[in-house]
Short mmCIF file of C-alpha atoms in Angstrom, two decimals:
data_model
loop_
_atom_site.label_atom_id
_atom_site.label_comp_id
_atom_site.label_asym_id
_atom_site.label_seq_id
_atom_site.Cartn_x
_atom_site.Cartn_y
_atom_site.Cartn_z
CA MET A 1 459.33 121.05 52.19
CA THR A 2 458.90 119.51 55.43
CA GLY A 3 461.99 121.21 56.77
CA ALA A 4 460.83 124.53 55.40
CA ARG A 5 457.45 124.15 56.95
CA ASP A 6 459.14 123.23 60.21
CA ARG A 7 461.28 126.33 60.10
CA ARG A 8 458.28 128.51 59.28
CA SER A 9 456.35 127.00 62.07
CA HIS A 10 459.24 127.43 64.46
CA GLY A 11 459.98 130.91 63.28
CA GLY A 12 456.36 131.86 63.31
CA GLY A 13 455.98 130.40 66.73
CA ASP A 14 459.03 132.21 68.01
CA ASN A 15 457.85 135.50 66.60
CA ALA A 16 454.39 134.98 67.80
CA GLY A 17 455.61 134.00 71.24
CA HIS A 18 457.90 137.00 71.45
CA GLY A 19 455.23 139.33 70.20
CA GLY A 20 452.60 137.81 72.56
CA GLY A 21 454.96 138.22 75.52
CA GLN A 22 455.45 141.88 74.71
CA GLN A 23 451.73 142.42 74.38
CA GLY A 24 451.03 140.60 77.69
CA GLY A 25 453.65 142.64 79.53
CA ARG A 26 452.19 145.88 78.27
CA ALA A 27 448.75 144.81 79.45
CA ILE A 28 450.03 143.94 82.92
CA GLN A 29 451.84 147.25 83.15
CA ALA A 30 448.77 149.15 82.06
CA GLY A 31 446.67 147.41 84.71
CA ARG A 32 449.15 148.25 87.43
CA MET A 33 449.27 151.84 86.35
CA ARG A 34 445.48 152.05 86.49
CA ARG A 35 445.43 150.61 90.00
CA THR A 36 448.17 153.00 91.10
CA ALA A 37 446.24 155.94 89.72
CA TYR A 38 443.12 154.79 91.54
CA ALA A 39 444.99 154.38 94.81
CA ILE A 40 446.45 157.86 94.50
CA ALA A 41 442.99 159.27 93.83
CA VAL A 42 441.49 157.49 96.89
CA ALA A 43 444.33 158.69 99.10
CA ALA A 44 443.74 162.22 97.92
CA ALA A 45 440.02 161.90 98.63
CA LEU A 46 440.78 160.73 102.16
CA GLY A 47 443.25 163.52 102.73
CA LEU A 48 446.20 161.11 102.95
CA PRO A 49 449.64 161.58 101.33
CA PRO A 50 450.14 159.31 98.28
CA MET A 51 452.20 156.23 98.92
CA ALA A 52 455.14 155.34 96.64
CA HIS A 53 454.30 152.68 94.15
CA ALA A 54 457.42 151.30 92.42
CA THR A 55 458.73 148.11 90.97
CA ALA A 56 462.25 146.87 90.40
CA ALA A 57 463.29 146.03 86.83
CA SER A 58 464.75 142.78 87.98
CA ASP A 59 461.36 141.91 89.50
CA GLN A 60 459.37 142.99 86.47
CA PRO A 61 460.98 141.53 83.36
CA GLY A 62 460.11 143.16 80.08
CA LEU A 63 458.98 146.40 81.76
CA GLY A 64 462.21 148.33 81.40
CA ALA A 65 463.90 150.39 84.12
CA ALA A 66 462.47 150.73 87.63
CA THR A 67 460.07 153.64 88.09
CA GLN A 68 458.82 155.74 91.00
CA ALA A 69 455.18 156.55 91.63
CA GLY A 70 453.81 158.43 88.66
CA GLY A 71 456.27 156.69 86.32
CA ALA A 72 459.42 158.73 87.12
CA PRO A 73 462.63 156.69 86.91
CA ALA A 74 464.11 155.55 90.17
CA ALA A 75 467.55 156.83 91.03
CA ALA A 76 470.39 154.50 90.19
CA GLY A 77 471.03 152.06 92.99
CA ALA A 78 467.97 153.23 94.91
CA SER A 79 466.00 150.74 96.94
CA VAL A 80 462.54 150.72 95.49
CA PRO A 81 459.70 149.18 97.49
CA ARG A 82 457.26 146.79 96.04
CA ALA A 83 453.73 147.89 95.22
CA VAL A 84 451.76 147.31 98.45
CA GLY A 85 448.36 148.95 97.82
CA VAL A 86 446.60 151.87 99.58
CA ALA A 87 447.16 152.41 103.37
CA MET A 88 443.99 152.12 105.54
CA ALA A 89 442.72 155.41 107.03
CA ALA A 90 443.28 155.72 110.82
CA ALA A 91 440.09 155.41 112.97
CA VAL A 92 438.54 158.69 114.07
CA PRO A 93 439.50 159.40 117.71
CA ALA A 94 436.87 159.23 120.46
CA PRO A 95 434.91 162.39 121.24
CA LYS A 96 436.39 164.40 124.09
CA GLY A 97 434.87 166.53 126.83
CA VAL A 98 431.70 164.48 127.21
CA LYS A 99 429.34 166.32 129.55
CA ILE A 100 425.99 165.22 130.92
CA HIS A 101 423.30 167.78 131.66
CA ASN A 102 420.94 166.03 134.10
CA ASN A 103 417.17 166.33 134.23
CA TYR A 104 414.09 164.48 135.48
CA GLY A 105 413.98 161.10 133.78
CA LYS A 106 416.18 162.28 130.92
CA PHE A 107 419.44 164.06 130.25
CA LYS A 108 421.33 165.88 127.53
CA VAL A 109 424.83 164.82 126.46
CA SER A 110 427.34 167.13 124.76
CA TRP A 111 430.87 166.52 123.49
CA THR A 112 433.75 168.00 121.51
CA LYS A 113 434.23 166.98 117.89
CA PRO A 114 437.48 165.01 117.37
CA ALA A 115 439.76 165.33 114.31
CA GLY A 116 438.08 163.68 111.36
CA GLY A 117 434.83 163.20 113.24
CA VAL A 118 431.75 164.16 111.25
CA TYR A 119 428.96 161.99 112.59
CA PHE A 120 428.14 160.81 116.12
CA ARG A 121 425.93 158.36 117.93
CA LEU A 122 424.98 158.25 121.62
CA ALA A 123 424.49 154.99 123.54
CA VAL A 124 422.98 154.59 127.02
CA ALA A 125 423.32 151.36 129.00
CA ALA A 126 422.39 150.02 132.40
CA ASP A 127 425.94 148.84 133.07
CA LYS A 128 429.45 150.24 132.81
CA ALA A 129 430.49 147.51 130.38
CA MET A 130 427.83 148.84 127.98
CA LYS A 131 426.42 145.35 127.49
CA LYS A 132 422.85 146.17 128.57
CA VAL A 133 422.15 148.95 126.10
CA LEU A 134 418.84 150.69 126.70
CA TYR A 135 419.00 153.37 124.04
CA ARG A 136 420.96 154.31 120.88
CA SER A 137 420.41 157.63 119.21
CA LYS A 138 420.25 158.19 115.51
CA ILE A 139 423.53 159.13 113.84
CA THR A 140 423.81 162.90 113.87
CA LYS A 141 426.19 165.68 112.92
CA GLN A 142 425.28 167.55 116.12
CA THR A 143 427.66 167.53 119.07
CA ASN A 144 424.86 167.13 121.60
CA ALA A 145 421.80 164.96 121.99
CA TRP A 146 418.89 164.41 124.37
CA THR A 147 417.98 160.92 125.47
CA LYS A 148 414.54 160.00 124.20
CA SER A 149 413.42 156.65 125.55
CA SER A 150 410.75 155.34 127.90
CA ARG A 151 413.41 152.99 129.25
CA ILE A 152 415.23 155.92 130.84
CA VAL A 153 413.29 157.07 133.88
CA GLU A 154 413.62 159.22 136.98
CA GLY A 155 416.07 158.13 139.63
CA GLY A 156 417.83 155.58 137.42
CA THR A 157 421.61 155.23 137.12
CA TYR A 158 422.86 154.93 133.55
CA TRP A 159 426.14 154.79 131.63
CA VAL A 160 426.69 157.01 128.60
CA GLN A 161 429.07 156.60 125.65
CA VAL A 162 429.56 158.59 122.41
CA GLN A 163 431.01 157.15 119.22
CA ALA A 164 432.44 159.18 116.32
CA PHE A 165 432.25 158.37 112.59
CA ASP A 166 434.18 159.84 109.63
CA LYS A 167 432.58 161.46 106.61
CA ASN A 168 432.17 158.07 104.98
CA HIS A 169 430.33 156.81 108.08
CA LYS A 170 433.24 154.63 109.03
CA ALA A 171 433.01 153.88 112.77
CA GLY A 172 435.58 155.54 114.98
CA LYS A 173 436.47 155.14 118.61
CA LYS A 174 434.07 155.42 121.55
CA SER A 175 434.35 157.70 124.54
CA LYS A 176 434.96 156.31 128.00
CA PRO A 177 431.60 155.36 129.66
CA LYS A 178 430.32 158.03 132.02
CA SER A 179 427.59 157.55 134.61
CA VAL A 180 424.59 159.65 135.56
CA THR A 181 421.69 159.22 137.97
CA THR A 182 418.67 161.05 136.67
CA LYS A 183 416.84 163.52 138.84
CA SER A 184 413.62 162.27 140.43
CA LYS A 185 410.58 163.88 141.97
CA ALA A 186 409.59 162.44 145.34
CA PRO A 187 406.20 160.71 145.45
CA GLY A 188 403.66 161.52 148.12
CA HIS A 189 403.56 160.07 151.63
CA LEU A 190 401.00 157.59 153.00
CA ASP A 191 399.67 158.49 156.43
CA GLU A 192 396.74 156.11 156.75
CA VAL A 193 397.83 152.52 156.20
CA ARG A 194 395.73 149.69 157.61
CA THR A 195 395.86 145.92 157.61
CA GLN A 196 393.33 143.13 157.83
CA ALA A 197 394.01 139.41 158.05
CA LEU A 198 392.30 137.43 155.30
CA SER A 199 393.38 134.02 156.57
CA ASP A 200 396.17 132.52 158.64
CA SER A 201 398.54 133.10 155.70
CA ALA A 202 397.11 136.09 153.81
CA LEU A 203 396.88 139.80 154.53
CA ARG A 204 395.15 142.82 153.04
CA VAL A 205 396.98 146.16 153.21
CA THR A 206 395.07 149.33 152.34
CA TRP A 207 395.77 153.05 152.32
CA ALA A 208 393.43 156.01 152.20
CA ALA A 209 394.33 157.27 148.72
CA SER A 210 396.96 156.83 146.06
CA ALA A 211 400.06 158.93 146.65
CA LYS A 212 400.79 161.85 144.35
CA LEU A 213 403.40 161.18 141.64
CA ALA A 214 403.68 157.52 142.64
CA THR A 215 404.27 155.01 139.87
CA GLY A 216 403.88 152.06 142.24
CA TYR A 217 404.21 150.89 145.82
CA LYS A 218 406.50 148.67 147.85
CA VAL A 219 404.96 146.92 150.86
CA GLU A 220 407.55 145.74 153.37
CA LEU A 221 406.95 143.30 156.23
CA ALA A 222 409.21 142.99 159.26
CA HIS A 223 408.99 140.72 162.29
CA ALA A 224 409.74 143.54 164.73
CA LEU A 225 409.22 147.28 164.76
CA GLY A 226 412.30 148.98 163.34
CA ALA A 227 413.81 145.72 162.10
CA ALA A 228 414.89 145.16 158.50
CA PRO A 229 412.06 143.84 156.32
CA THR A 230 412.16 140.14 155.52
CA PHE A 231 409.43 140.21 152.87
CA THR A 232 408.68 142.73 150.12
CA HIS A 233 405.59 142.88 147.93
CA LEU A 234 405.55 145.13 144.85
CA VAL A 235 402.46 146.92 143.55
CA LYS A 236 402.87 148.25 140.00
CA ASN A 237 399.52 150.03 139.79
CA ALA A 238 400.08 153.74 140.43
CA LYS A 239 396.42 154.28 141.32
CA ALA A 240 396.18 151.35 143.72
CA ALA A 241 394.77 151.97 147.19
CA GLY A 242 395.75 148.60 148.58
CA THR A 243 396.86 145.06 147.86
CA ASP A 244 396.35 141.49 149.03
CA ILE A 245 399.40 139.45 149.99
CA GLY A 246 399.30 135.66 150.22
CA GLY A 247 401.75 132.92 151.01
CA LEU A 248 402.95 134.54 154.20
CA GLY A 249 403.43 131.24 155.94
CA GLU A 250 406.05 130.27 153.39
CA ALA A 251 407.62 133.69 153.90
CA GLY A 252 408.18 133.02 157.60
CA PHE A 253 405.10 134.71 159.11
CA ALA A 254 403.37 132.09 161.23
CA PRO A 255 399.70 131.94 162.23
CA GLY A 256 399.15 133.72 165.52
CA SER A 257 402.11 136.04 164.93
CA GLU A 258 402.37 139.80 165.07
CA PHE A 259 404.50 141.74 162.59
CA PHE A 260 404.81 145.21 161.08
CA VAL A 261 403.90 146.66 157.71
CA THR A 262 405.20 149.72 155.90
CA ALA A 263 403.77 150.78 152.55
CA ILE A 264 406.16 152.88 150.47
CA PRO A 265 405.08 154.95 147.46
CA THR A 266 407.71 154.69 144.72
CA ARG A 267 408.44 156.75 141.65
CA TYR A 268 410.51 154.66 139.28
CA PHE A 269 413.75 154.16 141.21
CA ASN A 270 412.96 156.73 143.88
CA ARG A 271 411.11 156.07 147.14
CA ASP A 272 409.84 158.39 149.83
CA GLY A 273 410.13 157.93 153.57
CA GLY A 274 407.35 155.36 153.52
CA SER A 275 404.22 155.44 155.59
CA ARG A 276 403.24 155.26 159.19
CA THR A 277 404.33 151.74 160.07
CA THR A 278 401.40 149.74 161.36
CA ALA A 279 401.01 146.43 163.14
CA ALA A 280 399.56 143.37 161.46
CA GLY A 281 398.79 139.84 162.54
CA LEU A 282 397.65 136.46 161.33
CA PRO A 283 394.99 134.46 163.19
CA TYR A 284 395.57 131.03 164.59
CA PRO A 285 394.01 128.21 162.57
CA THR A 286 390.41 127.68 163.61
CA PRO A 287 390.29 124.94 166.24
CA PRO A 288 388.57 121.70 165.17
CA GLY A 289 384.94 121.10 166.00
CA ALA A 290 382.26 123.58 166.98
CA PRO A 291 382.84 126.47 169.37
CA ALA A 292 381.63 126.03 172.92
CA PHE A 293 379.98 129.44 172.82
CA ASN A 294 379.96 132.86 171.15
CA ALA A 295 380.16 136.11 173.08
CA THR A 296 380.63 139.82 172.52
CA VAL A 297 383.40 141.25 174.68
CA ALA A 298 384.09 144.97 175.23
CA SER A 299 386.90 146.99 176.76
CA TYR A 300 386.27 150.55 177.88
CA ASN A 301 388.26 153.19 179.72
CA VAL A 302 385.32 155.09 181.18
CA TYR A 303 387.28 158.11 182.50
CA TYR A 304 387.52 158.64 186.20
CA SER A 305 384.25 159.21 188.02
CA ALA A 306 385.64 162.24 189.83
CA ALA A 307 386.11 164.09 186.52
CA VAL A 308 383.78 165.80 184.09
CA ASP A 309 383.83 165.28 180.33
CA ALA A 310 384.42 167.88 177.58
CA ALA A 311 380.77 168.91 177.76
CA GLY A 312 381.05 169.49 181.51
CA ARG A 313 378.95 166.46 182.45
CA THR A 314 379.48 164.91 185.88
CA TRP A 315 379.77 161.20 186.55
CA ALA A 316 376.04 160.81 187.18
CA GLN A 317 375.28 162.61 183.95
CA ARG A 318 377.77 160.50 182.00
CA ILE A 319 376.52 157.11 183.16
CA PRO A 320 373.68 156.72 180.58
CA ALA A 321 376.01 157.57 177.68
CA LEU A 322 378.68 155.19 178.99
CA ALA A 323 376.14 152.40 179.34
CA ALA A 324 374.94 153.01 175.79
CA ARG A 325 378.46 152.45 174.48
CA MET A 326 378.52 149.03 176.18
CA ALA A 327 375.09 147.92 174.99
CA GLY A 328 375.01 144.37 173.63
CA ALA A 329 378.22 143.26 175.32
CA ASP A 330 378.21 140.00 177.31
CA ILE A 331 381.51 140.77 179.05
CA VAL A 332 383.12 144.18 179.66
CA GLY A 333 386.59 144.99 180.98
CA ILE A 334 386.52 148.44 182.59
CA GLN A 335 389.46 150.75 183.28
CA GLU A 336 389.50 153.88 185.45
CA ALA A 337 386.70 152.32 187.44
CA GLY A 338 387.57 154.22 190.63
CA GLY A 339 388.50 157.72 191.62
CA LYS A 340 391.86 158.65 190.16
CA GLY A 341 394.62 157.36 192.40
CA ALA A 342 392.09 156.01 194.89
CA ALA A 343 390.27 152.71 195.43
CA SER A 344 386.77 154.15 195.62
CA GLY A 345 385.30 151.58 193.20
CA VAL A 346 382.42 153.89 192.25
CA ALA A 347 382.23 153.05 188.51
CA GLY A 348 381.70 149.29 188.77
CA PRO A 349 378.41 149.23 190.70
CA ASP A 350 376.95 152.20 188.82
CA LEU A 351 377.74 150.79 185.37
CA ALA A 352 376.58 147.31 186.34
CA GLU A 353 373.23 148.72 187.35
CA ALA A 354 372.98 150.86 184.20
CA THR A 355 373.82 147.99 181.83
CA GLY A 356 372.07 145.08 183.53
CA LEU A 357 375.40 143.28 183.91
CA VAL A 358 376.99 142.24 187.19
CA ARG A 359 380.45 142.78 188.63
CA ALA A 360 382.66 139.72 188.69
CA SER A 361 382.48 138.61 192.32
CA THR A 362 383.34 135.66 194.51
CA GLY A 363 380.73 133.36 195.99
CA ASN A 364 380.38 135.53 199.09
CA GLY A 365 379.63 138.60 196.98
CA GLN A 366 383.03 140.18 197.38
CA PRO A 367 383.98 142.03 194.13
CA CYS A 368 386.92 140.35 192.41
CA SER A 369 388.41 143.79 191.75
CA ASP A 370 388.58 144.53 195.48
CA ASN A 371 387.29 147.95 194.44
CA ARG A 372 390.48 148.74 192.55
CA ALA A 373 390.60 150.89 189.42
CA VAL A 374 389.76 147.99 187.07
CA ASP A 375 386.65 145.84 186.95
CA ILE A 376 384.92 143.15 184.88
CA LEU A 377 381.16 143.05 184.19
CA LEU A 378 379.42 139.85 183.08
CA ASN A 379 375.99 138.87 181.77
CA PRO A 380 374.59 136.89 184.74
CA ALA A 381 372.24 134.93 182.48
CA ARG A 382 375.19 133.45 180.61
CA PHE A 383 378.24 133.38 182.85
CA ALA A 384 379.27 132.54 186.39
CA VAL A 385 382.56 133.24 188.16
CA THR A 386 384.58 130.26 189.36
CA THR A 387 387.65 131.97 190.81
CA CYS A 388 389.34 135.35 190.51
CA ALA A 389 392.42 137.27 191.59
CA ILE A 390 393.59 140.88 191.67
CA ASP A 391 397.37 141.26 191.37
CA PRO A 392 399.39 144.48 191.68
CA LEU A 393 401.73 145.28 188.84
CA PRO A 394 405.30 146.51 189.31
CA ALA A 395 406.68 149.84 188.14
CA GLY A 396 403.37 151.66 188.32
CA ASP A 397 401.13 153.88 190.39
CA ASN A 398 398.19 151.79 191.58
CA ARG A 399 398.19 149.46 188.53
CA TRP A 400 396.52 146.04 188.67
CA LEU A 401 395.69 142.92 186.70
CA LEU A 402 392.23 141.47 187.39
CA THR A 403 391.93 137.82 186.30
CA VAL A 404 388.64 135.92 186.40
CA GLN A 405 388.03 132.25 185.64
CA ALA A 406 384.42 131.85 184.58
CA ARG A 407 382.23 129.32 182.82
CA GLU A 408 379.55 129.67 180.22
CA LEU A 409 376.35 128.30 181.74
CA ALA A 410 374.86 126.65 178.64
CA SER A 411 377.97 124.67 177.67
CA GLY A 412 379.76 124.58 180.98
CA ALA A 413 382.92 125.65 179.11
CA PRO A 414 385.51 127.33 181.34
CA PHE A 415 387.59 130.30 180.20
CA ILE A 416 389.75 133.14 181.50
CA VAL A 417 388.92 136.83 181.16
CA ALA A 418 391.28 139.54 182.40
CA THR A 419 391.66 143.30 182.32
CA THR A 420 394.31 145.88 183.22
CA HIS A 421 395.32 149.52 182.90
CA LEU A 422 399.01 150.19 182.42
CA LEU A 423 400.99 153.28 183.31
CA ASP A 424 400.07 156.35 181.27
CA GLY A 425 402.43 158.92 179.77
CA LYS A 426 403.51 159.60 176.23
CA ALA A 427 407.22 160.15 176.84
CA ALA A 428 409.67 157.52 175.61
CA ALA A 429 410.73 156.99 179.21
CA ASP A 430 407.20 155.78 180.02
CA ASP A 431 407.54 152.79 177.69
CA GLN A 432 410.01 150.99 179.91
CA PRO A 433 407.72 150.73 182.97
CA ARG A 434 404.97 149.49 180.67
CA ARG A 435 407.32 146.83 179.31
CA VAL A 436 407.96 145.69 182.87
CA GLN A 437 404.23 145.61 183.58
CA ALA A 438 403.46 143.70 180.35
CA THR A 439 406.11 141.13 181.20
CA ALA A 440 404.52 140.68 184.62
CA ILE A 441 401.09 140.23 183.00
CA VAL A 442 402.41 137.41 180.80
CA GLY A 443 403.67 135.61 183.88
CA LEU A 444 400.48 136.17 185.86
CA LEU A 445 398.21 134.95 183.06
CA ALA A 446 400.27 131.77 182.78
CA ALA A 447 400.16 131.26 186.55
CA ARG A 448 396.38 131.80 186.70
CA ASN A 449 395.74 129.43 183.79
CA PRO A 450 397.57 126.14 184.43
CA GLU A 451 394.85 124.20 182.57
CA GLY A 452 395.47 126.08 179.33
CA LEU A 453 391.93 127.47 179.06
CA PRO A 454 390.76 129.93 176.41
CA VAL A 455 391.93 133.43 177.35
CA ILE A 456 390.28 136.79 176.66
CA PHE A 457 392.51 139.67 177.74
CA THR A 458 391.26 143.29 177.72
CA GLY A 459 392.74 146.58 178.80
CA ASP A 460 394.07 150.05 178.28
CA LEU A 461 397.77 149.41 177.70
CA ASN A 462 398.49 153.07 176.98
CA SER A 463 400.50 152.01 173.94
CA ALA A 464 399.90 150.64 170.48
CA GLU A 465 402.08 147.99 168.88
CA ALA A 466 403.73 150.47 166.53
CA THR A 467 404.30 153.32 169.00
CA ALA A 468 407.54 151.92 170.40
CA VAL A 469 409.94 149.02 169.94
CA ASP A 470 408.83 146.15 172.18
CA ALA A 471 405.73 148.04 173.21
CA ALA A 472 403.54 146.45 175.89
CA PRO A 473 401.03 144.83 173.48
CA SER A 474 403.89 143.33 171.47
CA ILE A 475 405.34 141.73 174.59
CA ILE A 476 401.96 140.16 175.35
CA ALA A 477 401.58 139.11 171.70
CA ALA A 478 404.96 137.38 171.81
CA ALA A 479 403.55 135.16 174.58
CA GLY A 480 400.89 133.80 172.21
CA TYR A 481 398.05 136.33 172.43
CA VAL A 482 396.84 137.95 169.21
CA GLY A 483 395.17 141.35 168.95
CA ALA A 484 391.52 141.13 167.92
CA ASP A 485 391.96 144.28 165.84
CA LEU A 486 394.72 142.54 163.85
CA VAL A 487 393.08 139.19 163.13
CA ALA A 488 389.31 139.79 163.02
CA ARG A 489 387.46 138.58 159.94
CA THR A 490 385.43 141.82 159.92
CA LEU A 491 386.51 145.29 161.04
CA GLN A 492 384.13 148.11 161.98
CA GLY A 493 385.55 151.58 162.55
CA ALA A 494 388.97 150.10 163.19
CA GLN A 495 390.63 152.97 161.35
CA TYR A 496 389.93 155.23 164.31
CA ASN A 497 392.34 155.71 167.18
CA THR A 498 390.80 154.45 170.43
CA SER A 499 391.98 157.44 172.48
CA HIS A 500 390.74 160.81 171.24
CA GLY A 501 391.14 163.24 174.14
CA TRP A 502 387.97 165.06 173.01
CA THR A 503 389.68 166.33 169.88
CA GLN A 504 389.39 165.23 166.24
CA ALA A 505 389.07 161.46 165.89
CA HIS A 506 392.27 160.47 164.11
CA GLN A 507 392.09 157.69 161.57
CA VAL A 508 395.49 156.01 161.73
CA ALA A 509 394.31 152.88 163.57
CA GLU A 510 396.42 153.59 166.64
CA HIS A 511 394.78 151.44 169.28
CA ILE A 512 396.01 151.79 172.84
CA ASP A 513 392.94 149.88 174.07
CA HIS A 514 393.08 146.16 173.37
CA ILE A 515 391.25 142.86 173.27
CA MET A 516 393.65 139.94 172.85
CA THR A 517 393.03 136.19 172.76
CA ASN A 518 394.94 132.92 172.68
CA ALA A 519 394.73 130.12 170.09
CA LYS A 520 391.48 128.71 171.57
CA VAL A 521 389.48 131.81 170.65
CA ALA A 522 388.56 132.85 167.10
CA VAL A 523 387.86 136.52 166.47
CA GLU A 524 384.92 137.16 164.18
CA THR A 525 384.59 140.96 164.35
CA PHE A 526 386.35 143.90 165.94
CA GLY A 527 385.00 147.43 166.20
CA VAL A 528 385.82 150.87 167.56
CA HIS A 529 382.63 152.59 168.74
CA TYR A 530 383.61 156.00 167.48
CA GLY A 531 381.57 159.18 167.52
CA ASP A 532 381.97 162.94 167.76
CA PRO A 533 384.69 163.32 170.41
CA ALA A 534 383.08 166.47 171.75
CA GLY A 535 380.01 164.49 172.76
CA GLU A 536 381.75 161.41 174.13
CA PRO A 537 381.39 160.63 177.86
CA SER A 538 385.01 159.45 178.02
CA ASP A 539 388.29 160.43 176.39
CA HIS A 540 388.44 156.88 174.95
CA PHE A 541 386.16 155.12 172.52
CA ALA A 542 384.79 151.76 173.64
CA ILE A 543 386.01 148.75 171.64
CA SER A 544 384.38 145.34 171.21
CA ALA A 545 384.97 141.98 169.58
CA ASN A 546 382.70 139.10 168.74
CA LEU A 547 384.43 135.86 169.71
CA ASN A 548 383.96 132.14 169.20
CA VAL A 549 385.36 130.32 172.23
CA TYR A 550 386.37 126.69 171.67
CA PRO A 551 386.51 123.93 174.27
CA SER A 552 389.84 123.60 176.01
#
């Protein structure tokens, strides 16, 4: 019984095992056939040729003879590959013929559809490596697209790339990056740019009105006219009419220095030619202690006494108007004080009498000017002359420097006041003689002031700082004298040119008449006494400055 049971169990097990093996093999084969059918269907959907799917009988026991794809028997002795699955579809090629159609602050991109390409996407970057992407378009079936982003602006340089996708949105290859610089409209120009020192390390720069189409401004500072800027200040307000700039000491602009400012309207990445470059300056630090005295100093080219003004008035008729322009001044430097080209000395005595001032003279009453074409008038109730000298200047026609050492009576404080009139002429060739004359003035002032007294220098230099490289006033400034118009705490009418020629009074702050001081004088105010040029008694406006003079 036991043996019988054993045989039944063995036989049953053998039969069951054989039958189970057959059933398992059929299931495996059915699964493989289903996968093969699916792969063939996918290949067809992708437009690919079906791959052969076959198995060798020796590799697949219990499955019968080897078969080809679709179940057809393999030829006798044929090498039948293993089943390897469905081949991956090749990536869609990159779009070809990418063209950029440029515009202002935007551009249109078009391309040719590659084989298998159905969808496309445009990318714009700030770099050729396409790492700094600024814009990606939506995926589209179109073969062109406009850039639509506030990050793409006029005058910017960008790199463009187009990527293709197949119908299943599978990413294809990207086109080679292509660059474009967008078109830009030029912003307006600034013609009236002015500066005012706020402290010995801060400056205010203003302009008459905001420039058309500007999106901002760039203010550049340079140590010399025409030199490369060493400091740049950005203004992002398109409607701004000025800006304050601090920290100039740390930027290399020392107190008592002269430098040059250009304000440039910008439009995104574009910039125009800038503005009229103008001079600027920083005052010296205020000396310690109280000032020895305060005085108002004027400088005035009164126009030669032998000439008539635009209204036809003679010298005698012009005197009251000239005196009115000098009213309130304690010290006046006068130019064109004699007949043109002659040493008549007519203007000094007449204007002294009309103003109540006196001509600077030696103890014996001899005029310090020696009746030359320059003169200095003083308030006799406040000042007395100690010594004086009149020195001829080189490279000129009857040009002189008058230097007076005086003292203020109340404090006894000594100081130097000087005046001159440099060679005229607007041609570039005239600048060189003026440079020679300015250099001579620097030497003469040093020679006449061995004690290092406070210095007040006045004159018609026939040039402004920004009219020529190394202009006469810049040469004098380089020796330690600052222009009152550049460093005054308060400005009055300083936007006007000081020479008008009886025509329209231009407002570009081109001052060829000057009051300059050394570090022992603090400038409180500076003003141009402007009026209707047609009614002026001279072809220059008078200028004045209120000064605090400190003990030496």
